[in-house]
């Protein structure tokens, strides 16, 4: 069992839909990160969370420390949101990554 | 704003050759991390440096070595390259605060192909 598990692995949505990606982890963490990786490989850090909820534009990230669970929500999805979304947890300095969720938003 | 710079962006090597990957962190960031992402795989932590000292070590092969220099840039040296070393190598940088965990900013990656 991976230390960080994401669901779903693949997600296809229509433009405008509300999207949720889930992440569960089994280890003690100091923070949880949501990352975005576009085709071609570049990784962008979206959020770092240690509690509660953060919002940036159409993106919202929440974390429940007791349940060891986090969600990434995208409101009013757009084709440019198509990417791999990766949940990663930090314990100390290193990140441990989930396997990612491939999101495709169709126009 | 300045981002993390990695060079080269693409590198092709033969088996048993050596390769050096470079990472230039965001100015004033004191910590550098190296990750390896194989084809279809999630990134794996290799090694990190804080203030020019190795701070953590992950699944880095003995054939690889790395260091952080006085200007905070870091180099990952890879020797006796194997086909399985073909991967995307990411560098990330952060500024470690009192909480010892800060957002890591990723570079664009170096795609290494070993033939």
Short mmCIF file of C-alpha atoms in Angstrom, two decimals:
data_model
loop_
_atom_site.label_atom_id
_atom_site.label_comp_id
_atom_site.label_asym_id
_atom_site.label_seq_id
_atom_site.Cartn_x
_atom_site.Cartn_y
_atom_site.Cartn_z
CA UNK A 1 0.00 0.00 0.00
CA UNK A 2 1.39 3.37 -1.04
CA UNK A 3 1.91 5.99 1.62
CA UNK A 4 -0.04 8.47 -0.52
CA UNK A 5 -3.02 7.40 -2.54
CA UNK A 6 -5.06 9.49 -4.93
CA UNK A 7 -8.41 8.96 -6.53
CA UNK A 8 -9.47 8.87 -9.20
CA UNK A 9 -6.45 7.98 -11.32
CA UNK A 10 -8.12 9.40 -14.41
CA UNK A 11 -10.89 11.95 -14.63
CA UNK A 12 -12.63 13.34 -17.68
CA UNK A 13 -14.96 16.31 -17.33
CA UNK A 14 -16.85 18.76 -19.47
CA UNK A 15 -15.94 22.40 -19.38
CA UNK A 16 -17.66 24.14 -16.50
CA UNK A 17 -17.99 21.10 -14.28
CA UNK A 18 -16.96 21.05 -10.62
CA UNK A 19 -14.08 18.65 -10.07
CA UNK A 20 -12.84 16.91 -6.95
CA UNK A 21 -9.63 14.96 -6.58
CA UNK A 22 -9.00 13.08 -3.36
CA UNK A 23 -5.83 12.20 -1.51
CA UNK A 24 -5.35 9.92 1.47
CA UNK A 25 -2.12 9.33 3.29
CA UNK A 26 -1.03 6.85 5.89
CA UNK A 27 1.98 8.51 7.49
CA UNK A 28 2.53 11.40 9.82
CA UNK A 29 3.12 14.56 7.87
CA UNK A 30 4.14 18.12 8.44
CA UNK A 31 2.35 19.39 5.35
CA UNK A 32 0.48 18.27 2.27
CA UNK A 33 1.13 19.69 -1.17
CA UNK A 34 -0.96 19.79 -4.31
CA UNK A 35 1.08 20.02 -7.50
CA UNK A 36 0.17 20.35 -11.16
CA UNK A 37 2.19 18.73 -13.92
CA UNK A 38 1.54 19.63 -17.53
CA UNK A 39 2.46 17.57 -20.59
CA UNK A 40 6.16 18.06 -21.14
CA UNK A 41 6.81 17.63 -17.46
CA UNK A 42 6.94 20.99 -15.67
CA UNK A 43 5.66 20.86 -12.10
CA UNK A 44 3.89 23.79 -10.47
CA UNK A 45 3.16 23.97 -6.78
CA UNK A 46 -0.50 24.83 -6.22
CA UNK A 47 -0.97 24.60 -2.48
CA UNK A 48 0.79 23.68 0.70
CA UNK A 49 -1.54 22.82 3.56
CA UNK A 50 -1.08 21.83 7.15
CA UNK A 51 -4.66 22.46 8.25
CA UNK A 52 -7.98 23.79 7.10
CA UNK A 53 -8.61 25.15 3.67
CA UNK A 54 -6.93 27.34 1.06
CA UNK A 55 -8.36 28.99 -2.02
CA UNK A 56 -6.61 30.40 -5.06
CA UNK A 57 -8.78 31.51 -7.92
CA UNK A 58 -10.90 28.57 -9.01
CA UNK A 59 -8.87 26.11 -6.95
CA UNK A 60 -9.72 25.09 -3.40
CA UNK A 61 -7.76 22.66 -1.25
CA UNK A 62 -8.87 21.21 2.05
CA UNK A 63 -7.24 18.91 4.53
CA UNK A 64 -8.56 16.88 7.45
CA UNK A 65 -5.59 15.97 9.59
CA UNK A 66 -7.55 13.56 11.81
CA UNK A 67 -8.82 11.61 8.83
CA UNK A 68 -5.52 11.96 6.90
CA UNK A 69 -7.39 13.13 3.86
CA UNK A 70 -7.22 16.06 1.50
CA UNK A 71 -9.27 17.18 -1.46
CA UNK A 72 -8.52 19.46 -4.37
CA UNK A 73 -11.53 21.11 -5.96
CA UNK A 74 -11.67 22.95 -9.26
CA UNK A 75 -14.69 25.11 -9.89
CA UNK A 76 -15.87 26.05 -13.39
CA UNK A 77 -13.30 23.75 -14.97
CA UNK A 78 -11.66 24.76 -18.22
CA UNK A 79 -9.72 22.81 -20.86
CA UNK A 80 -6.54 24.57 -19.75
CA UNK A 81 -6.94 22.82 -16.39
CA UNK A 82 -6.09 19.55 -18.14
CA UNK A 83 -2.99 18.22 -16.45
CA UNK A 84 -1.81 15.68 -13.92
CA UNK A 85 -2.57 16.71 -10.36
CA UNK A 86 -0.26 15.25 -7.77
CA UNK A 87 -0.72 15.05 -4.03
CA UNK A 88 2.52 14.95 -2.08
CA UNK A 89 3.20 14.88 1.65
CA UNK A 90 6.20 16.22 3.46
CA UNK A 91 7.68 14.75 6.57
CA UNK A 92 10.71 16.83 7.30
CA UNK A 93 12.13 18.10 4.06
CA UNK A 94 11.44 15.40 1.48
CA UNK A 95 8.21 14.99 -0.47
CA UNK A 96 6.52 11.66 -1.00
CA UNK A 97 4.30 11.75 -4.05
CA UNK A 98 1.05 10.11 -4.93
CA UNK A 99 0.66 8.59 -8.37
CA UNK A 100 -1.23 11.55 -9.71
CA UNK A 101 -4.65 12.11 -11.24
CA UNK A 102 -4.82 12.70 -14.97
CA UNK A 103 -7.51 15.32 -15.54
CA UNK A 104 -8.90 15.99 -18.99
CA UNK A 105 -11.42 18.79 -19.41
CA UNK A 106 -13.21 18.75 -22.73
CA UNK A 107 -14.65 21.88 -24.31
CA UNK B 1 9.79 36.60 -10.51
CA UNK B 2 12.85 34.41 -10.88
CA UNK B 3 12.18 30.69 -10.90
CA UNK B 4 14.27 27.60 -10.44
CA UNK B 5 16.58 27.09 -13.41
CA UNK B 6 17.81 23.72 -14.54
CA UNK B 7 20.33 22.95 -17.20
CA UNK B 8 20.47 21.34 -19.56
CA UNK B 9 16.80 20.83 -20.34
CA UNK B 10 17.52 17.76 -22.43
CA UNK B 11 20.49 15.42 -22.34
CA UNK B 12 21.26 12.31 -24.31
CA UNK B 13 24.03 10.00 -23.14
CA UNK B 14 25.32 6.55 -23.90
CA UNK B 15 25.45 3.74 -21.35
CA UNK B 16 28.41 3.96 -19.00
CA UNK B 17 28.90 7.66 -19.69
CA UNK B 18 28.66 10.38 -17.05
CA UNK B 19 26.24 13.28 -16.81
CA UNK B 20 26.08 16.43 -14.74
CA UNK B 21 22.78 18.18 -14.10
CA UNK B 22 22.70 21.69 -12.71
CA UNK B 23 20.12 23.48 -10.63
CA UNK B 24 19.98 27.16 -9.79
CA UNK B 25 17.50 27.83 -6.97
CA UNK B 26 15.33 30.86 -6.56
CA UNK B 27 17.46 33.69 -5.16
CA UNK B 28 17.72 33.60 -1.35
CA UNK B 29 16.39 30.04 -1.18
CA UNK B 30 18.67 27.95 0.99
CA UNK B 31 17.46 24.43 0.28
CA UNK B 32 17.63 22.35 -2.88
CA UNK B 33 15.92 19.03 -3.55
CA UNK B 34 16.48 16.54 -6.36
CA UNK B 35 13.75 14.21 -7.62
CA UNK B 36 13.75 11.54 -10.31
CA UNK B 37 10.61 10.77 -12.31
CA UNK B 38 10.80 7.68 -14.50
CA UNK B 39 8.42 7.22 -17.44
CA UNK B 40 4.88 6.86 -16.13
CA UNK B 41 6.12 7.01 -12.54
CA UNK B 42 5.60 9.48 -9.74
CA UNK B 43 8.64 11.49 -8.71
CA UNK B 44 10.99 9.90 -6.21
CA UNK B 45 13.09 11.91 -3.79
CA UNK B 46 16.84 11.56 -4.32
CA UNK B 47 18.65 13.99 -2.06
CA UNK B 48 18.43 17.45 -0.54
CA UNK B 49 20.82 20.12 0.67
CA UNK B 50 20.33 22.86 3.21
CA UNK B 51 22.92 25.59 3.49
CA UNK B 52 25.37 23.58 1.40
CA UNK B 53 25.14 20.50 3.62
CA UNK B 54 23.32 17.31 2.74
CA UNK B 55 20.10 17.39 4.73
CA UNK B 56 18.30 14.25 3.61
CA UNK B 57 18.96 11.29 1.38
CA UNK B 58 16.46 9.14 -0.42
CA UNK B 59 16.72 6.48 -3.08
CA UNK B 60 19.84 7.84 -4.75
CA UNK B 61 22.10 5.22 -6.32
CA UNK B 62 25.72 5.07 -5.21
CA UNK B 63 26.67 5.97 -8.79
CA UNK B 64 25.13 9.39 -8.24
CA UNK B 65 26.54 12.18 -6.15
CA UNK B 66 25.43 15.71 -5.57
CA UNK B 67 26.55 18.86 -3.86
CA UNK B 68 25.45 22.39 -3.20
CA UNK B 69 27.93 25.15 -3.84
CA UNK B 70 28.63 28.43 -2.07
CA UNK B 71 26.26 30.28 -4.44
CA UNK B 72 23.56 27.71 -3.51
CA UNK B 73 23.40 26.15 -6.94
CA UNK B 74 23.50 22.38 -6.93
CA UNK B 75 24.86 19.75 -9.27
CA UNK B 76 23.81 16.14 -9.60
CA UNK B 77 26.61 13.97 -10.97
CA UNK B 78 25.68 10.66 -12.49
CA UNK B 79 28.28 8.10 -13.47
CA UNK B 80 28.20 4.72 -15.20
CA UNK B 81 24.84 5.60 -16.66
CA UNK B 82 22.35 2.81 -17.18
CA UNK B 83 19.30 2.61 -19.40
CA UNK B 84 17.13 2.75 -16.28
CA UNK B 85 18.50 6.17 -15.43
CA UNK B 86 16.46 7.64 -18.28
CA UNK B 87 14.05 9.92 -16.50
CA UNK B 88 12.98 13.46 -15.84
CA UNK B 89 15.11 14.94 -13.08
CA UNK B 90 13.51 17.75 -11.13
CA UNK B 91 15.18 20.20 -8.88
CA UNK B 92 13.16 22.18 -6.35
CA UNK B 93 14.13 24.93 -3.99
CA UNK B 94 12.67 26.36 -0.84
CA UNK B 95 13.42 28.74 1.98
CA UNK B 96 13.30 26.76 5.19
CA UNK B 97 11.52 28.71 7.89
CA UNK B 98 11.07 27.88 11.53
CA UNK B 99 8.44 25.31 10.68
CA UNK B 100 11.06 23.38 8.69
CA UNK B 101 8.62 22.91 5.88
CA UNK B 102 8.08 25.42 3.16
CA UNK B 103 6.69 25.41 -0.32
CA UNK B 104 9.01 23.77 -2.78
CA UNK B 105 9.29 25.52 -6.10
CA UNK B 106 10.09 23.18 -8.94
CA UNK B 107 12.33 23.72 -11.90
CA UNK B 108 11.28 22.65 -15.40
CA UNK B 109 13.28 19.46 -15.18
CA UNK B 110 16.09 17.89 -17.16
CA UNK B 111 15.05 15.04 -19.39
CA UNK B 112 17.88 12.51 -19.49
CA UNK B 113 17.84 9.81 -22.12
CA UNK B 114 20.39 7.02 -21.87
CA UNK B 115 20.89 5.05 -25.07
#
